[in-house]
Amino acid sequence: MKKFYSLVAIAMFSVTAIAQTTLFSEDFASVTTGDNTGTNGQNAQWDGNDNFPTVVKAYQAGGAVKIGTGSVTGSITTKALDLSTDGGDFTVTLDVKGWTNVEGDIKVTVTGLASQSATYQATRTDAFETKTFTFTGGTAGSTVTIETTSKRAFIDNVKIVTNPVILAVGDVNATKVNLVKNTVVENNILFAAKADVQILNMSGQVVKTAVVNENTSLDVTSLAKGMYVVTATVNGKAVSQKIMKK
């Protein structure tokens, strides 16, 4: 019920999205040796490049790379990236397909964050399958590692972008009706007006509600790092302001 209500609340505002920022992109176009459809076309080792300086058991596969062998896993790791951009919310997308059959999952690990794995069905004679991994809490100086959980997989078109932030019209009018004093938050949100407030995550779910007074604070220590929208009605006007929880 909370999620439904929050989505309706957001729909009442004029909604805009801040454009994504591309943090990293690699299409392996420089890998011209080998192929990614046969079983004998990946004999040339790939030593990485400026985007992926650290590789383990990686091989050239004709515009893609194969990681892993018939007996061990493989991985490729990016250069250091600033993943704190736009509040540290970002998405890793990649194209993947397996060997003659799928031998395991594909796993993505980001510095300081929990690893994520995904299953897939495409094999070497199929078109690549796109997988998406969404993370919150990115930091500067992070690396992203893509690896197999068992044996072999082909990888192509790795891209990392920030997640677009959904803002309501109240953000545009924040200078007229102020609700939140500190939009970059560590443990407490400071309020400039008395209101019944809701805090929504970027999926439109209400994660916290409260009644606040002017010049009081609300403890949000329990919220995960990332972007949120604080909504309320102030002096008869619907207001929402974006905050970033550090």
Tab-separated table of N, CA and C in Angstrom, residues 65-143:
chain	number	residue	atom	x	y	z
A	65	VAL	N	35.755	-10.216	-25.459
A	65	VAL	CA	36.786	-10.993	-24.768
A	65	VAL	C	36.137	-12.222	-24.147
A	66	LYS	N	36.910	-13.279	-24.088
A	66	LYS	CA	36.481	-14.469	-23.349
A	66	LYS	C	37.241	-14.467	-22.033
A	67	ILE	N	36.508	-14.658	-20.939
A	67	ILE	CA	37.168	-14.781	-19.647
A	67	ILE	C	36.932	-16.187	-19.107
A	68	GLY	N	37.990	-16.764	-18.563
A	68	GLY	CA	37.905	-18.122	-18.055
A	68	GLY	C	38.305	-19.147	-19.094
A	69	THR	N	38.550	-20.371	-18.611
A	69	THR	CA	38.891	-21.493	-19.484
A	69	THR	C	37.992	-22.673	-19.138
A	70	GLY	N	38.300	-23.811	-19.726
A	70	GLY	CA	37.507	-25.000	-19.442
A	70	GLY	C	37.715	-25.550	-18.051
A	71	SER	N	38.667	-24.969	-17.303
A	71	SER	CA	38.925	-25.490	-15.963
A	71	SER	C	38.958	-24.426	-14.866
A	72	VAL	N	39.155	-23.146	-15.225
A	72	VAL	CA	39.247	-22.095	-14.204
A	72	VAL	C	38.429	-20.872	-14.614
A	73	THR	N	38.106	-20.055	-13.629
A	73	THR	CA	37.362	-18.829	-13.887
A	73	THR	C	38.302	-17.741	-14.401
A	74	GLY	N	37.718	-16.673	-14.930
A	74	GLY	CA	38.483	-15.530	-15.403
A	74	GLY	C	37.825	-14.237	-14.975
A	75	SER	N	38.577	-13.121	-15.099
A	75	SER	CA	38.020	-11.833	-14.692
A	75	SER	C	38.713	-10.692	-15.411
A	76	ILE	N	38.024	-9.559	-15.487
A	76	ILE	CA	38.604	-8.317	-15.985
A	76	ILE	C	38.216	-7.217	-15.002
A	77	THR	N	39.171	-6.327	-14.679
A	77	THR	CA	38.945	-5.284	-13.684
A	77	THR	C	39.251	-3.922	-14.283
A	78	THR	N	38.357	-2.967	-14.067
A	78	THR	CA	38.510	-1.636	-14.639
A	78	THR	C	39.637	-0.850	-13.972
A	79	LYS	N	39.981	0.238	-14.603
A	79	LYS	CA	40.829	1.250	-13.968
A	79	LYS	C	40.043	1.876	-12.811
A	80	ALA	N	40.699	2.689	-11.989
A	80	ALA	CA	40.022	3.365	-10.886
A	80	ALA	C	39.024	4.378	-11.438
A	81	LEU	N	37.815	4.363	-10.888
A	81	LEU	CA	36.729	5.221	-11.363
A	81	LEU	C	36.139	6.009	-10.208
A	82	ASP	N	35.608	7.195	-10.517
A	82	ASP	CA	34.889	7.969	-9.510
A	82	ASP	C	33.414	7.606	-9.606
A	83	LEU	N	32.983	6.684	-8.763
A	83	LEU	CA	31.602	6.213	-8.783
A	83	LEU	C	30.728	6.965	-7.780
A	84	SER	N	31.249	8.059	-7.222
A	84	SER	CA	30.454	8.879	-6.309
A	84	SER	C	29.616	9.919	-7.057
A	85	THR	N	29.826	10.030	-8.363
A	85	THR	CA	29.113	11.021	-9.172
A	85	THR	C	27.601	10.855	-9.045
A	86	ASP	N	26.899	11.986	-8.988
A	86	ASP	CA	25.439	11.996	-8.910
A	86	ASP	C	24.915	11.176	-7.731
A	87	GLY	N	25.601	11.286	-6.611
A	87	GLY	CA	25.116	10.628	-5.398
A	87	GLY	C	25.534	9.195	-5.217
A	88	GLY	N	26.342	8.665	-6.130
A	88	GLY	CA	26.838	7.298	-5.971
A	88	GLY	C	25.886	6.204	-6.403
A	89	ASP	N	24.798	6.565	-7.108
A	89	ASP	CA	23.881	5.570	-7.659
A	89	ASP	C	24.256	5.337	-9.122
A	90	PHE	N	24.548	4.090	-9.489
A	90	PHE	CA	24.992	3.833	-10.853
A	90	PHE	C	24.588	2.435	-11.297
A	91	THR	N	24.640	2.233	-12.606
A	91	THR	CA	24.267	0.963	-13.219
A	91	THR	C	25.400	0.452	-14.095
A	92	VAL	N	25.710	-0.822	-13.950
A	92	VAL	CA	26.675	-1.493	-14.817
A	92	VAL	C	25.895	-2.371	-15.793
A	93	THR	N	26.097	-2.162	-17.080
A	93	THR	CA	25.492	-3.038	-18.078
A	93	THR	C	26.601	-3.724	-18.867
A	94	LEU	N	26.334	-4.946	-19.274
A	94	LEU	CA	27.297	-5.681	-20.082
A	94	LEU	C	26.561	-6.714	-20.920
A	95	ASP	N	27.190	-7.092	-22.023
A	95	ASP	CA	26.666	-8.162	-22.862
A	95	ASP	C	27.441	-9.440	-22.540
A	96	VAL	N	26.729	-10.547	-22.465
A	96	VAL	CA	27.370	-11.802	-22.073
A	96	VAL	C	26.747	-12.971	-22.826
A	97	LYS	N	27.536	-13.972	-23.081
A	97	LYS	CA	27.019	-15.265	-23.535
A	97	LYS	C	28.013	-16.338	-23.124
A	98	GLY	N	27.528	-17.555	-23.056
A	98	GLY	CA	28.326	-18.639	-22.536
A	98	GLY	C	29.065	-19.410	-23.606
A	99	TRP	N	29.537	-20.572	-23.212
A	99	TRP	CA	30.281	-21.455	-24.094
A	99	TRP	C	29.282	-22.324	-24.856
A	100	THR	N	29.605	-23.588	-25.116
A	100	THR	CA	28.644	-24.473	-25.784
A	100	THR	C	27.383	-24.588	-24.949
A	101	ASN	N	27.552	-24.514	-23.630
A	101	ASN	CA	26.412	-24.340	-22.734
A	101	ASN	C	26.830	-23.326	-21.670
A	102	VAL	N	25.871	-22.834	-20.926
A	102	VAL	CA	26.184	-21.867	-19.869
A	102	VAL	C	26.799	-22.612	-18.692
A	103	GLU	N	28.004	-22.208	-18.305
A	103	GLU	CA	28.739	-22.947	-17.279
A	103	GLU	C	28.652	-22.316	-15.888
A	104	GLY	N	28.045	-21.148	-15.792
A	104	GLY	CA	27.921	-20.482	-14.490
A	104	GLY	C	27.280	-19.129	-14.657
A	105	ASP	N	27.267	-18.333	-13.591
A	105	ASP	CA	26.717	-16.987	-13.626
A	105	ASP	C	27.806	-15.988	-13.994
A	106	ILE	N	27.391	-14.754	-14.251
A	106	ILE	CA	28.339	-13.661	-14.407
A	106	ILE	C	28.243	-12.795	-13.152
A	107	LYS	N	29.384	-12.390	-12.630
A	107	LYS	CA	29.430	-11.702	-11.336
A	107	LYS	C	30.106	-10.346	-11.488
A	108	VAL	N	29.546	-9.334	-10.823
A	108	VAL	CA	30.110	-7.982	-10.843
A	108	VAL	C	30.412	-7.567	-9.407
A	109	THR	N	31.647	-7.138	-9.169
A	109	THR	CA	32.068	-6.700	-7.838
A	109	THR	C	32.610	-5.281	-7.916
A	110	VAL	N	32.091	-4.403	-7.058
A	110	VAL	CA	32.528	-3.009	-6.987
A	110	VAL	C	33.211	-2.787	-5.644
A	111	THR	N	34.287	-2.042	-5.640
A	111	THR	CA	35.030	-1.773	-4.410
A	111	THR	C	34.108	-1.304	-3.286
A	112	GLY	N	34.133	-2.020	-2.174
A	112	GLY	CA	33.385	-1.612	-0.994
A	112	GLY	C	31.909	-1.947	-0.997
A	113	LEU	N	31.406	-2.554	-2.064
A	113	LEU	CA	29.985	-2.867	-2.155
A	113	LEU	C	29.794	-4.379	-2.319
A	114	ALA	N	28.603	-4.843	-1.994
A	114	ALA	CA	28.305	-6.271	-2.116
A	114	ALA	C	28.282	-6.684	-3.586
A	115	SER	N	28.859	-7.845	-3.867
A	115	SER	CA	28.870	-8.364	-5.239
A	115	SER	C	27.468	-8.742	-5.689
A	116	GLN	N	27.248	-8.677	-6.999
A	116	GLN	CA	25.980	-9.102	-7.585
A	116	GLN	C	26.257	-10.101	-8.703
A	117	SER	N	25.395	-11.103	-8.823
A	117	SER	CA	25.529	-12.101	-9.885
A	117	SER	C	24.235	-12.173	-10.681
A	118	ALA	N	24.351	-12.607	-11.928
A	118	ALA	CA	23.174	-12.743	-12.786
A	118	ALA	C	23.294	-14.007	-13.626
A	119	THR	N	22.183	-14.656	-13.828
A	119	THR	CA	22.131	-15.810	-14.727
A	119	THR	C	21.870	-15.329	-16.148
A	120	TYR	N	22.151	-16.166	-17.105
A	120	TYR	CA	21.878	-15.847	-18.508
A	120	TYR	C	21.711	-17.152	-19.263
A	121	GLN	N	21.141	-17.068	-20.472
A	121	GLN	CA	20.872	-18.279	-21.251
A	121	GLN	C	21.647	-18.356	-22.562
A	122	ALA	N	22.121	-17.219	-23.077
A	122	ALA	CA	22.766	-17.202	-24.390
A	122	ALA	C	24.070	-18.000	-24.375
A	123	THR	N	24.320	-18.745	-25.451
A	123	THR	CA	25.573	-19.471	-25.615
A	123	THR	C	26.311	-18.928	-26.835
A	124	ARG	N	27.464	-19.489	-27.157
A	124	ARG	CA	28.373	-18.915	-28.143
A	124	ARG	C	27.766	-18.707	-29.526
A	125	THR	N	26.813	-19.518	-29.934
A	125	THR	CA	26.215	-19.357	-31.263
A	125	THR	C	25.027	-18.400	-31.255
A	126	ASP	N	24.660	-17.896	-30.075
A	126	ASP	CA	23.540	-16.963	-29.950
A	126	ASP	C	24.038	-15.526	-29.969
A	127	ALA	N	23.092	-14.599	-30.080
A	127	ALA	CA	23.415	-13.185	-29.891
A	127	ALA	C	23.733	-12.950	-28.417
A	128	PHE	N	24.526	-11.924	-28.149
A	128	PHE	CA	24.836	-11.582	-26.775
A	128	PHE	C	23.564	-11.205	-26.016
A	129	GLU	N	23.572	-11.460	-24.727
A	129	GLU	CA	22.457	-11.136	-23.834
A	129	GLU	C	22.893	-10.009	-22.901
A	130	THR	N	22.095	-8.963	-22.797
A	130	THR	CA	22.450	-7.816	-21.966
A	130	THR	C	21.973	-8.007	-20.531
A	131	LYS	N	22.876	-7.785	-19.589
A	131	LYS	CA	22.549	-7.872	-18.165
A	131	LYS	C	22.832	-6.530	-17.496
A	132	THR	N	22.025	-6.197	-16.492
A	132	THR	CA	22.116	-4.911	-15.800
A	132	THR	C	22.271	-5.127	-14.301
A	133	PHE	N	23.186	-4.379	-13.698
A	133	PHE	CA	23.451	-4.452	-12.265
A	133	PHE	C	23.372	-3.031	-11.702
A	134	THR	N	22.532	-2.818	-10.706
A	134	THR	CA	22.337	-1.486	-10.137
A	134	THR	C	22.947	-1.423	-8.737
A	135	PHE	N	23.748	-0.391	-8.498
A	135	PHE	CA	24.454	-0.240	-7.225
A	135	PHE	C	24.160	1.126	-6.610
A	136	THR	N	24.252	1.189	-5.289
A	136	THR	CA	24.128	2.430	-4.528
A	136	THR	C	25.312	2.538	-3.582
A	137	GLY	N	25.838	3.750	-3.439
A	137	GLY	CA	26.935	3.962	-2.505
A	137	GLY	C	28.306	3.939	-3.142
A	138	GLY	N	28.383	4.284	-4.434
A	138	GLY	CA	29.676	4.305	-5.098
A	138	GLY	C	30.593	5.377	-4.545
A	139	THR	N	31.885	5.129	-4.592
A	139	THR	CA	32.875	6.068	-4.065
A	139	THR	C	33.959	6.326	-5.102
A	140	ALA	N	34.702	7.397	-4.878
A	140	ALA	CA	35.833	7.697	-5.752
A	140	ALA	C	36.917	6.645	-5.577
A	141	GLY	N	37.679	6.412	-6.651
A	141	GLY	CA	38.772	5.453	-6.587
A	141	GLY	C	38.345	4.007	-6.613
A	142	SER	N	37.127	3.737	-7.051
A	142	SER	CA	36.608	2.363	-7.076
A	142	SER	C	36.986	1.654	-8.370
A	143	THR	N	37.027	0.339	-8.304
A	143	THR	CA	37.156	-0.481	-9.502
A	143	THR	C	35.964	-1.415	-9.614
